[in-house]
Coordinates of C-alpha atoms and ligand atoms in Angstrom, one line a residue:
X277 CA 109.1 52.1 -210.9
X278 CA 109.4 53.5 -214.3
X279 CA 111.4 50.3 -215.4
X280 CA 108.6 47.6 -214.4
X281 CA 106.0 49.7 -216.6
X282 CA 107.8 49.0 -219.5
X283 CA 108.0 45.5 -219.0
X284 CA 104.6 43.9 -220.8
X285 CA 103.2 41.0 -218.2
X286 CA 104.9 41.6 -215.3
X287 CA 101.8 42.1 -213.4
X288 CA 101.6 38.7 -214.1
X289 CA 104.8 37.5 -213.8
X290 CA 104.8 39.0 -210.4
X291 CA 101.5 36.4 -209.4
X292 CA 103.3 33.1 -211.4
X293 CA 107.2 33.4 -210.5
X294 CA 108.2 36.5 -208.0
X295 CA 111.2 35.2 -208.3
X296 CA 111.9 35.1 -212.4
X297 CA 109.9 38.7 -212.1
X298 CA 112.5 40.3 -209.1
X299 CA 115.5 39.1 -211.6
X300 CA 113.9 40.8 -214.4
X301 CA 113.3 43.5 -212.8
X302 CA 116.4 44.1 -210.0
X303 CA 119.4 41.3 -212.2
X304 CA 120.0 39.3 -209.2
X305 CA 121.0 36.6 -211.2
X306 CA 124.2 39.0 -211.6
X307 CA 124.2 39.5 -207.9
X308 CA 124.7 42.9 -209.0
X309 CA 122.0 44.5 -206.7
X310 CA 121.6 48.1 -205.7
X311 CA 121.0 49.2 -202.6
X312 CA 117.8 50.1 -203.7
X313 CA 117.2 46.7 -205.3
X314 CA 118.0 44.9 -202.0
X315 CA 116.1 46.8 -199.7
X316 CA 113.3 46.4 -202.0
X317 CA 113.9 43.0 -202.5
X318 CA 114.4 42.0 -199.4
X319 CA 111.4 44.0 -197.8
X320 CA 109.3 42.5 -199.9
X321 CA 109.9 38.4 -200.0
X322 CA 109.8 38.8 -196.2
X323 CA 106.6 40.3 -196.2
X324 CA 105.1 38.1 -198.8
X325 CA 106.2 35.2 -196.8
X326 CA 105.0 36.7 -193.7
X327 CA 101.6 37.0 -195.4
X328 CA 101.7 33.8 -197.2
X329 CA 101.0 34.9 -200.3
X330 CA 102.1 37.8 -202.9
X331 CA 101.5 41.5 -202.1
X332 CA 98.8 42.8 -204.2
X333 CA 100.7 45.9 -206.2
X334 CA 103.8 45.1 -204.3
X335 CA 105.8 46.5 -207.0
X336 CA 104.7 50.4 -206.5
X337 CA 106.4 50.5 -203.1
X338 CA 109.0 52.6 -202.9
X339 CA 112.6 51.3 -202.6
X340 CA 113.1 50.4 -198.6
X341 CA 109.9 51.0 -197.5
X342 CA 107.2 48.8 -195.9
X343 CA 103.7 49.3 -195.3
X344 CA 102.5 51.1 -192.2
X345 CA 101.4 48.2 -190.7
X346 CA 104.0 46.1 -191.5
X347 CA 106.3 48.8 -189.6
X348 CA 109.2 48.2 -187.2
X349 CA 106.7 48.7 -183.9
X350 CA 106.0 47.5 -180.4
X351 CA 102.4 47.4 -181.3
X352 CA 100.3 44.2 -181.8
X353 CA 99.9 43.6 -185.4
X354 CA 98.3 41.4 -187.9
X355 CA 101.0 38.9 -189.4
X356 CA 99.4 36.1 -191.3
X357 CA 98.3 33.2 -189.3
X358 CA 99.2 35.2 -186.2
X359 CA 97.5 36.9 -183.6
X360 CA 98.5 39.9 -181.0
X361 CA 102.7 39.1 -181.6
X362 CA 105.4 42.2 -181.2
X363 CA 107.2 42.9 -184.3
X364 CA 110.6 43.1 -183.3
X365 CA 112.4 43.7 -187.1
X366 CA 110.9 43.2 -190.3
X367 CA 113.8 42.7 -192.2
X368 CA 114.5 40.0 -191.7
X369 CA 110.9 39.3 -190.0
X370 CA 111.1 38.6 -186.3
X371 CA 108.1 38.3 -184.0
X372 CA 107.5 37.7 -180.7
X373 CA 104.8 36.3 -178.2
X374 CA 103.8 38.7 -175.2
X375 CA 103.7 36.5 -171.9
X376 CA 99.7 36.4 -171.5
X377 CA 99.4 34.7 -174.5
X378 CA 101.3 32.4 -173.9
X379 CA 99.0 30.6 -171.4
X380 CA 97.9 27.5 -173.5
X381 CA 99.7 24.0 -172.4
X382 CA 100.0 23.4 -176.2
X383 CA 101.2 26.5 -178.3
X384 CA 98.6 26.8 -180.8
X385 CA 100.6 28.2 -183.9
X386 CA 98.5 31.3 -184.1
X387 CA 101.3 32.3 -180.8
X388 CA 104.5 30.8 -181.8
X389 CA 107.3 33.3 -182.0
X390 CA 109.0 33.9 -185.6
X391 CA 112.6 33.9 -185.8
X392 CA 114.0 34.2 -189.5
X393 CA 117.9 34.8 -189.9
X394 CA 117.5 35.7 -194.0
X395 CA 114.6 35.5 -196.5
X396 CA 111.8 32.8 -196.2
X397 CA 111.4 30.8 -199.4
X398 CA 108.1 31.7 -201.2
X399 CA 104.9 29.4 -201.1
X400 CA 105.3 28.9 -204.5
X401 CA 108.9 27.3 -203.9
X402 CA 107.1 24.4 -201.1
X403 CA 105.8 21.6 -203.1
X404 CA 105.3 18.9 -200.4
X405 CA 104.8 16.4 -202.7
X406 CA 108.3 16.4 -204.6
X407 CA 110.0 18.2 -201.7
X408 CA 113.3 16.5 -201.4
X409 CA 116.2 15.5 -198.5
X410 CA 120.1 14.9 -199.8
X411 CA 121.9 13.3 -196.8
X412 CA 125.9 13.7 -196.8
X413 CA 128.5 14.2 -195.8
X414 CA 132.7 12.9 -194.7
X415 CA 131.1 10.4 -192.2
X416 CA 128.0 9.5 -194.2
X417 CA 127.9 6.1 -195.7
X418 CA 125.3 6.2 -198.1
X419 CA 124.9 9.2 -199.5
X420 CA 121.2 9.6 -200.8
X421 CA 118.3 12.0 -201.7
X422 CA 115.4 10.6 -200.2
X423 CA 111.8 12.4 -200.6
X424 CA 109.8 13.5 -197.8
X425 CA 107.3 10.9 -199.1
X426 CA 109.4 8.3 -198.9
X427 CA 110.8 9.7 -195.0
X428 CA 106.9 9.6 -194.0
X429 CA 106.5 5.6 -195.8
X430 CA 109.8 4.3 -194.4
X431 CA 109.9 5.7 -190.8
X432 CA 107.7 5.2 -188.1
X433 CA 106.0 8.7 -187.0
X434 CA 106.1 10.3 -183.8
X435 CA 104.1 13.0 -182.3
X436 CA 105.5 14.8 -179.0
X437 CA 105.0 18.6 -177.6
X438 CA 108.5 19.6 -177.8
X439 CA 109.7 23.2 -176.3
X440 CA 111.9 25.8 -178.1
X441 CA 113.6 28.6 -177.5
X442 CA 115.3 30.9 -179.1
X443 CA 119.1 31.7 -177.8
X444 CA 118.4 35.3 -177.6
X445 CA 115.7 34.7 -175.7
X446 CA 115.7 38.0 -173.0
X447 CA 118.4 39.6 -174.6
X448 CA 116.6 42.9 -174.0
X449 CA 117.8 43.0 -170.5
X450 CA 121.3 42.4 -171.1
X451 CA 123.6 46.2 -169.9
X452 CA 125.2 46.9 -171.3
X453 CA 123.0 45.8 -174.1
X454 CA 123.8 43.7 -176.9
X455 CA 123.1 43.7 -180.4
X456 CA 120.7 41.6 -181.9
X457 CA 116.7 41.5 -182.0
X458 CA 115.6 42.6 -178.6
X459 CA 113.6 39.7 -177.5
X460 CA 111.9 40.5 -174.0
X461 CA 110.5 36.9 -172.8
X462 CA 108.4 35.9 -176.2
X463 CA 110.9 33.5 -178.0
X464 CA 109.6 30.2 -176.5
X465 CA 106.6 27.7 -177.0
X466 CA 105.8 24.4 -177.1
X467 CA 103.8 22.4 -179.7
X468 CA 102.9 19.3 -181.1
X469 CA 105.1 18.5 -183.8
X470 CA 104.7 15.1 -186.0
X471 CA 107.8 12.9 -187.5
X472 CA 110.5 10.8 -187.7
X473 CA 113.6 10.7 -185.4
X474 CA 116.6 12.3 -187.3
X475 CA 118.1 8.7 -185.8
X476 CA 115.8 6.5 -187.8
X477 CA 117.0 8.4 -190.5
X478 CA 121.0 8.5 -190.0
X479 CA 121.0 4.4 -189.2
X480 CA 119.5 4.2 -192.6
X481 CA 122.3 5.6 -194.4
X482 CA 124.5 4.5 -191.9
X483 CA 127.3 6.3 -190.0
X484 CA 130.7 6.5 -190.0
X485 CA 132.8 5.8 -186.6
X486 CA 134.8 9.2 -187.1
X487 CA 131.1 11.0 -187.0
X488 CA 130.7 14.0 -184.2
X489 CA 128.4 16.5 -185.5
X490 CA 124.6 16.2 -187.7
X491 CA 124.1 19.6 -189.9
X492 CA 121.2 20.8 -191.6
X493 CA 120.6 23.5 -194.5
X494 CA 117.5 25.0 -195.7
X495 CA 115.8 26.4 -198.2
X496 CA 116.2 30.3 -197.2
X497 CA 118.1 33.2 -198.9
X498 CA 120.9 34.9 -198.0
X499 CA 120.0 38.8 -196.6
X500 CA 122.6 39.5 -199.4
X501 CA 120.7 37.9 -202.3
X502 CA 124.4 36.1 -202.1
X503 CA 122.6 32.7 -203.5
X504 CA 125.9 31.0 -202.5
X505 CA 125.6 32.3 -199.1
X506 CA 123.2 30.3 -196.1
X507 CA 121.3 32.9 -194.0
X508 CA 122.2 29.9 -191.3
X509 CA 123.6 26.4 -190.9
X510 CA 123.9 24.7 -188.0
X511 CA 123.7 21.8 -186.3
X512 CA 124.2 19.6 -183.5
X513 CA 126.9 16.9 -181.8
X514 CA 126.0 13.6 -182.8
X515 CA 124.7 12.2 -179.5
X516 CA 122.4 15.1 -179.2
X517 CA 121.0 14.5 -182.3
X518 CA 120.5 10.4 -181.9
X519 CA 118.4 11.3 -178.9
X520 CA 114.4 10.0 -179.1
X521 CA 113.5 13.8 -179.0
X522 CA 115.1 14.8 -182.4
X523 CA 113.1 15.0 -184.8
X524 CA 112.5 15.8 -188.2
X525 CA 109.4 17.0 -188.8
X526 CA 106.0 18.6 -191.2
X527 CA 103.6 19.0 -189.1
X528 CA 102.9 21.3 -185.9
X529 CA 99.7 20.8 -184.0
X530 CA 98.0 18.3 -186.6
X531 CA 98.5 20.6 -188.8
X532 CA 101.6 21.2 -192.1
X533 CA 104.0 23.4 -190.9
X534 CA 103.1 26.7 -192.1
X535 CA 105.0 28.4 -194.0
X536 CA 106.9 30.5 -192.0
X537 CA 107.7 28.0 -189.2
X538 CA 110.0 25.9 -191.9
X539 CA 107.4 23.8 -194.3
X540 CA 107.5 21.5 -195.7
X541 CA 109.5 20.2 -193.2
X542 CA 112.3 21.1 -190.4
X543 CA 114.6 20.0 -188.1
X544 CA 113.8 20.4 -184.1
X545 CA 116.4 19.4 -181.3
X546 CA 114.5 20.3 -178.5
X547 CA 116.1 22.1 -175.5
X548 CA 119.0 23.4 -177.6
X549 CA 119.0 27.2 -178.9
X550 CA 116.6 26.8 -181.8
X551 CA 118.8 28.3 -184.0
X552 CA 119.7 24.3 -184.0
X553 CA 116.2 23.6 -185.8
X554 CA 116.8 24.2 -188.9
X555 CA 113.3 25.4 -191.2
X556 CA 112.8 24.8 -194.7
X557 CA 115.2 21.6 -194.3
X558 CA 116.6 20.3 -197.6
X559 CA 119.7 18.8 -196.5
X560 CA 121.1 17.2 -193.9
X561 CA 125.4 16.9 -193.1
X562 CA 126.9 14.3 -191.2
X563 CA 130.3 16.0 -190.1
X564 CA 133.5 14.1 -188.7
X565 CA 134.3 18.1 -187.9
X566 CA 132.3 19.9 -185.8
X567 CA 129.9 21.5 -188.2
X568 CA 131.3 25.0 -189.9
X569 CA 128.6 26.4 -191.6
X570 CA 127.3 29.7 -191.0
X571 CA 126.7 31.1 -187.8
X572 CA 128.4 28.4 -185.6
X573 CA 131.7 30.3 -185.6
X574 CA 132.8 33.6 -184.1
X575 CA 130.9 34.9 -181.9
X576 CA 127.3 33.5 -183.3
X577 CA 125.4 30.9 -180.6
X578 CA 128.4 31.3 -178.1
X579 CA 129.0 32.8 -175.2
X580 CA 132.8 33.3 -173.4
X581 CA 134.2 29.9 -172.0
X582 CA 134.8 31.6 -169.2
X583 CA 132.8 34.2 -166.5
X584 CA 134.1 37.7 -168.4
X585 CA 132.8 41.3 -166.7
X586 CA 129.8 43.0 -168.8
X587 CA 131.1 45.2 -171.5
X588 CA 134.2 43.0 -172.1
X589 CA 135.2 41.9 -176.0
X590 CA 136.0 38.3 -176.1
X591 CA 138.0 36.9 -178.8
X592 CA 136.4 34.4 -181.0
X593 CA 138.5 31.4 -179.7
X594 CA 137.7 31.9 -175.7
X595 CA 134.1 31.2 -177.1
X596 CA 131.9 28.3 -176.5
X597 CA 128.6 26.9 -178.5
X598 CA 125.9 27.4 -176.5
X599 CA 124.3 23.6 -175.8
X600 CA 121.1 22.7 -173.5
X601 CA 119.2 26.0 -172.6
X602 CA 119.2 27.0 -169.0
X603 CA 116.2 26.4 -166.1
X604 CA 113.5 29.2 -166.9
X605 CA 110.0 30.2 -166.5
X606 CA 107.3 32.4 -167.1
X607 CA 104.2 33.8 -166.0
X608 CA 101.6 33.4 -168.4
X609 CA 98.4 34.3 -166.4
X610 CA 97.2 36.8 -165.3
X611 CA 98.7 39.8 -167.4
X612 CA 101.6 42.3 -165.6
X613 CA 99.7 45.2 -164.7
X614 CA 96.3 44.1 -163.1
X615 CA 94.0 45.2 -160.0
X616 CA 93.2 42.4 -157.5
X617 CA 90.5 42.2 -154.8
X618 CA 92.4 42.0 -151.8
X619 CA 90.2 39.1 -150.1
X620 CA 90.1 36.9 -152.7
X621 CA 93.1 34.6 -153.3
X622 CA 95.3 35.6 -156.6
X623 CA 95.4 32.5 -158.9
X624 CA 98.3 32.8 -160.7
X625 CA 100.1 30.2 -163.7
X626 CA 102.5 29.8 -166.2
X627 CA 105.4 27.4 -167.8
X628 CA 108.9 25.9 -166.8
X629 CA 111.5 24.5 -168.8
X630 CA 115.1 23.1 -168.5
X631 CA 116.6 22.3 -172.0
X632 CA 117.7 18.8 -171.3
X633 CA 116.9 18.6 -167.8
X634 CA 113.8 18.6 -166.1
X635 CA 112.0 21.2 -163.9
X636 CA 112.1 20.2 -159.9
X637 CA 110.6 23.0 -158.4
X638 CA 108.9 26.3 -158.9
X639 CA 108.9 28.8 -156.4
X640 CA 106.8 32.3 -156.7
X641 CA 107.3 35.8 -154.4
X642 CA 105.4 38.7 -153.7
X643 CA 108.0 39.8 -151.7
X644 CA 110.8 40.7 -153.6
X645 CA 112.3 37.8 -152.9
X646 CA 112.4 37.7 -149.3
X647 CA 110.4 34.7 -149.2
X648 CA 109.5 32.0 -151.8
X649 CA 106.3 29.8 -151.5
X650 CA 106.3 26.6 -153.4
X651 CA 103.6 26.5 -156.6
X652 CA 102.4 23.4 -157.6
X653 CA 104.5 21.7 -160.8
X654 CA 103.3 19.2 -162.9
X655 CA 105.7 16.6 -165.0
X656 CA 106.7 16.8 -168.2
X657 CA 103.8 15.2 -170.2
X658 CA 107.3 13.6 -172.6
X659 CA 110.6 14.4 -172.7
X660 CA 111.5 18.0 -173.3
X661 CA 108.0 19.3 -173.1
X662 CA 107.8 22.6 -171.3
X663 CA 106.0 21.7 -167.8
X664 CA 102.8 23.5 -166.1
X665 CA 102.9 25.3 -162.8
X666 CA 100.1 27.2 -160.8
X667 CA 99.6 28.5 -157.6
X668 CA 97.2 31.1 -154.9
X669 CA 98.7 34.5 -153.4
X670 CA 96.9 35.8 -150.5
X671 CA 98.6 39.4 -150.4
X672 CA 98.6 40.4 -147.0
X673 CA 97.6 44.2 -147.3
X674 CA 96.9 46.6 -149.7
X675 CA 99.7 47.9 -152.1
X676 CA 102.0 47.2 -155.2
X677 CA 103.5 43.7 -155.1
X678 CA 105.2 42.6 -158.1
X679 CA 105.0 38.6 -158.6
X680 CA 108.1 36.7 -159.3
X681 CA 108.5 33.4 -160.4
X682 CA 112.0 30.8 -160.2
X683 CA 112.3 27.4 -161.3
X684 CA 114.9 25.1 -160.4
X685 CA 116.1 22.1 -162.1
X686 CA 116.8 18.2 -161.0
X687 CA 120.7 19.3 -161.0
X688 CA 119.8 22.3 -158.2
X689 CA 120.4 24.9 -160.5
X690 CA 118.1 27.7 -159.9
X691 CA 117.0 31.2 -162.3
X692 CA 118.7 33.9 -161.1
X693 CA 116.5 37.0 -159.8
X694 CA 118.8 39.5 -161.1
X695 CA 120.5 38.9 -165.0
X696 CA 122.9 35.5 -165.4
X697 CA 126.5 35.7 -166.9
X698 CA 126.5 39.1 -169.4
X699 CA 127.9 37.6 -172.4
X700 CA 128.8 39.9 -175.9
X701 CA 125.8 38.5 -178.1
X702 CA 123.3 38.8 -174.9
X703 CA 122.3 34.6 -174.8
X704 CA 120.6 32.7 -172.2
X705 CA 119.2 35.2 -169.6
X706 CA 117.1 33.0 -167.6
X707 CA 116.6 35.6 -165.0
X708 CA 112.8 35.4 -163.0
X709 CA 109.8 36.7 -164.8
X710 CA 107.7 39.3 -162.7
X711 CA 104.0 40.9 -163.0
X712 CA 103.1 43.7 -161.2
X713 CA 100.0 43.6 -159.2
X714 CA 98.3 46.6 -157.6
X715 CA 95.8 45.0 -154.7
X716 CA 93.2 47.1 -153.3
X717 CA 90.7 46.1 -151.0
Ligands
LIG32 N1 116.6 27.6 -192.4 C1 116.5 28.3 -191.2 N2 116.3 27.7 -190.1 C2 116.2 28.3 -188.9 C3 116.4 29.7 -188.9 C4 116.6 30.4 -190.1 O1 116.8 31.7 -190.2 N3 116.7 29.7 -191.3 N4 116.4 30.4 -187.7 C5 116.7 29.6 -186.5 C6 116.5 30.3 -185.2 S1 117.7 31.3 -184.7 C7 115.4 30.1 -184.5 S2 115.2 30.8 -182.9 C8 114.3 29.2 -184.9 C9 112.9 29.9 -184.9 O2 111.9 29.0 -185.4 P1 110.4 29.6 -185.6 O3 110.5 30.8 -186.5 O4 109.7 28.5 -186.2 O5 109.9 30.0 -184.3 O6 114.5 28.6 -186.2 C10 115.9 28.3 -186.5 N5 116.0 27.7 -187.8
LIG33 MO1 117.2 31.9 -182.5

């Protein structure tokens, strides 16, 4: 703290260029940091990201420490541009959606979950206007730098309500449990999102025969301050990403993508982990390899080849990339935990989803799953939208019921009611979502 005092303007600094100011004051253009310089540092662009702008005195708090409310919690709490989300980890900031509020058909922004692997680029570093695209790579013809005016001029525009999920989605319920943010059923939502399909885009620059895999990278830091280092790169096989669903878009309800959700623009392959969407998109790799940027090896967005008992290590080659997401569903309305009038009937609604597939059937039980009654299920309003169900419980006497819900897909696979495959990184439970209900008369 002492050091910043004797530097004349950095108040100022601080407002203009966070950036030029954090080198002055912790040398990460030396990469030499300090403990105490990255925990500050790192703290601190997450949270003025999160906020969406700078941290009034930001640089008297202490080394490592965030504000109260900014504090690693289970309590609701107010993140920019969000409203009622569970902090799961500030550093780096992850957020999720509790199940009641994620009732709307269209996931206002206000509810989407936040998922960042490193650190967010500042506002000050977005500049929609000049914000720029280098496409490349071995099986790219024309290599070029295109702007995301130009993409918006030269493409045709598509708007399409388009679900995704995180890959760790449920880990929480994994024993034994993995490590990893410990997402209970809040990373998934469905909006709007506005652009051009990534395949527009590749037959521009043209493709090269021995292509197999399209790449993104963005515009976020390294946890390590590592400027050489991606927080994440990944990508998709080629035919996933020439599907009419893939899209690379800037805006998200009508609205720019905020901030914190990838602007100016991102990547979104629908139905895919969305680790596969990549935010902040400022270039985009067409691979004759499957792509081998960060986090697509080891053990990162895989799970074993092959059924392994819980609790086993699995060596890096027995593991597979996790591709379409699994059948799922949850309850949205009413909230776990309510009091129902025995004579009326319970209305009761929510979500389904298949990754590539489509939902067939939804099922709900009172009865621990002794019996399933069949909800009503509407269609996907496009492709790889997340689909509406509803139905009425008439509980037959007084008591605790819980309410499960189980959706199947159009191949017959079904949730399980218990946990799926355990897997090392604790990907793709699809298990049933339940609400307890307490009905009195
Ligand atoms: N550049 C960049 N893109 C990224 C990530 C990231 O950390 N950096 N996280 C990925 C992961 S793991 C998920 S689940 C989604 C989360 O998107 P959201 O924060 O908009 O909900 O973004 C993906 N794209
Ligand atoms: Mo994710």
């Amino acid at each position: 703290m002492k050091k910043m005092k004797k530097i004349k303007g950095l108040h100022e600094l601080y407002e203009k260029d966070p950036i030029v100011a954090d080198k002055i004051v912790w040398g990460r253009e030396s990469n030499a940091i300090t403990r105490r310089g990255f925990l500050k540092n790192s703290g601190l662009l997450t949270m003025s990201a999160a906020l969406g702008s700078s941290i009034p005195f930001s640089k008297y708090f202490p080394a490592g420490m965030i504000p109260a409310a900014y504090a690693q919690t289970e309590e609701l709490f107010d993140l920019y541009g969000k409203n009622g989300l569970t902090l799961l980890n500030d550093r780096p900031l992850n957020a999720e959606t509790p199940a009641h509020l994620l009732d709307d058909f269209v996931t206002p922004s206000s509810r989407l979950f936040v998922r960042n692997n490193g650190i967010p680029p500042f506002e000050s570093e977005i500049d929609p206007e000049n914000w720029s695209i280098s496409i490349s790579g071995e099986s790219c013809i024309n290599e070029i730098n295109i702007t995301l005016k130009d993409i918006k001029e030269k493409f045709e525009h598509h708007t399409m309500q388009l679900q995704m999920e995180c890959g760790g989605n449920g880990r929480s319920e994994f024993s034994p449990p993995a490590r990893g943010n410990q997402w209970s059923t809040g990373a998934i939502g469905c909006p709007e999102w506005t652009g051009i399909r990534i395949r527009d885009l590749l037959d521009y620059v043209g493709i090269k025969d021995d292509a197999v895999y399209v790449a993104y990278e963005g515009k976020d830091r390294h946890l390590s301050g590592d400027i050489n280092k991606k927080p994440i790169s990944r990508g998709v096989p080629l035919w996933k990403a020439m599907q009419d669903e893939s899209l690379i878009v800037w805006a998200m309800n009508g609205e720019p993508l905020p901030l914190i959700h990838g602007a100016p623009v991102r990547m979104l392959c629908p139905g895919w982990p969305a680790s596969v969407s990549g935010k902040w998109l400022n270039r985009i790799l067409i691979r004759n390899i499957v792509h081998d940027g960060e986090k697509m090896a080891g053990q990162s967005y895989r799970v074993p080849c092959k059924p392994v008992a819980p609790g086993s290590s699995v060596a890096d080659e027995d593991m597979c990339i996790i591709e379409s997401m699994p059948v799922k569903s949850i309850i949205t309305f009413p909230q776990s935990g309510l009091t129902h009038k025995k004579n009326t009937p319970l209305k009761i609604r929510g979500h389904a989803w298949a990754g590539d597939n489509e939902v067939k059937k939804l099922f709900c039980s009172y009865d621990f799953g002794a019996s399933w009654m069949a909800a009503k299920l509407s269609k996907p309003i496009n492709t790889h939208s997340w689909q509406h169900w509803s139905h009425e419980i008439n509980f037959p006497v007084d008591g605790y019921y819980e309410v499960w819900a189980r959706a199947e897909d159009d191949n017959g696979k079904s949730q399980p009611v218990v946990l799926p495959q355990w897997n090392p990184r604790g990907y793709l439970n699809n298990a049933c979502h339940r609400i307890a209900v307490s009905v009195k008369s």
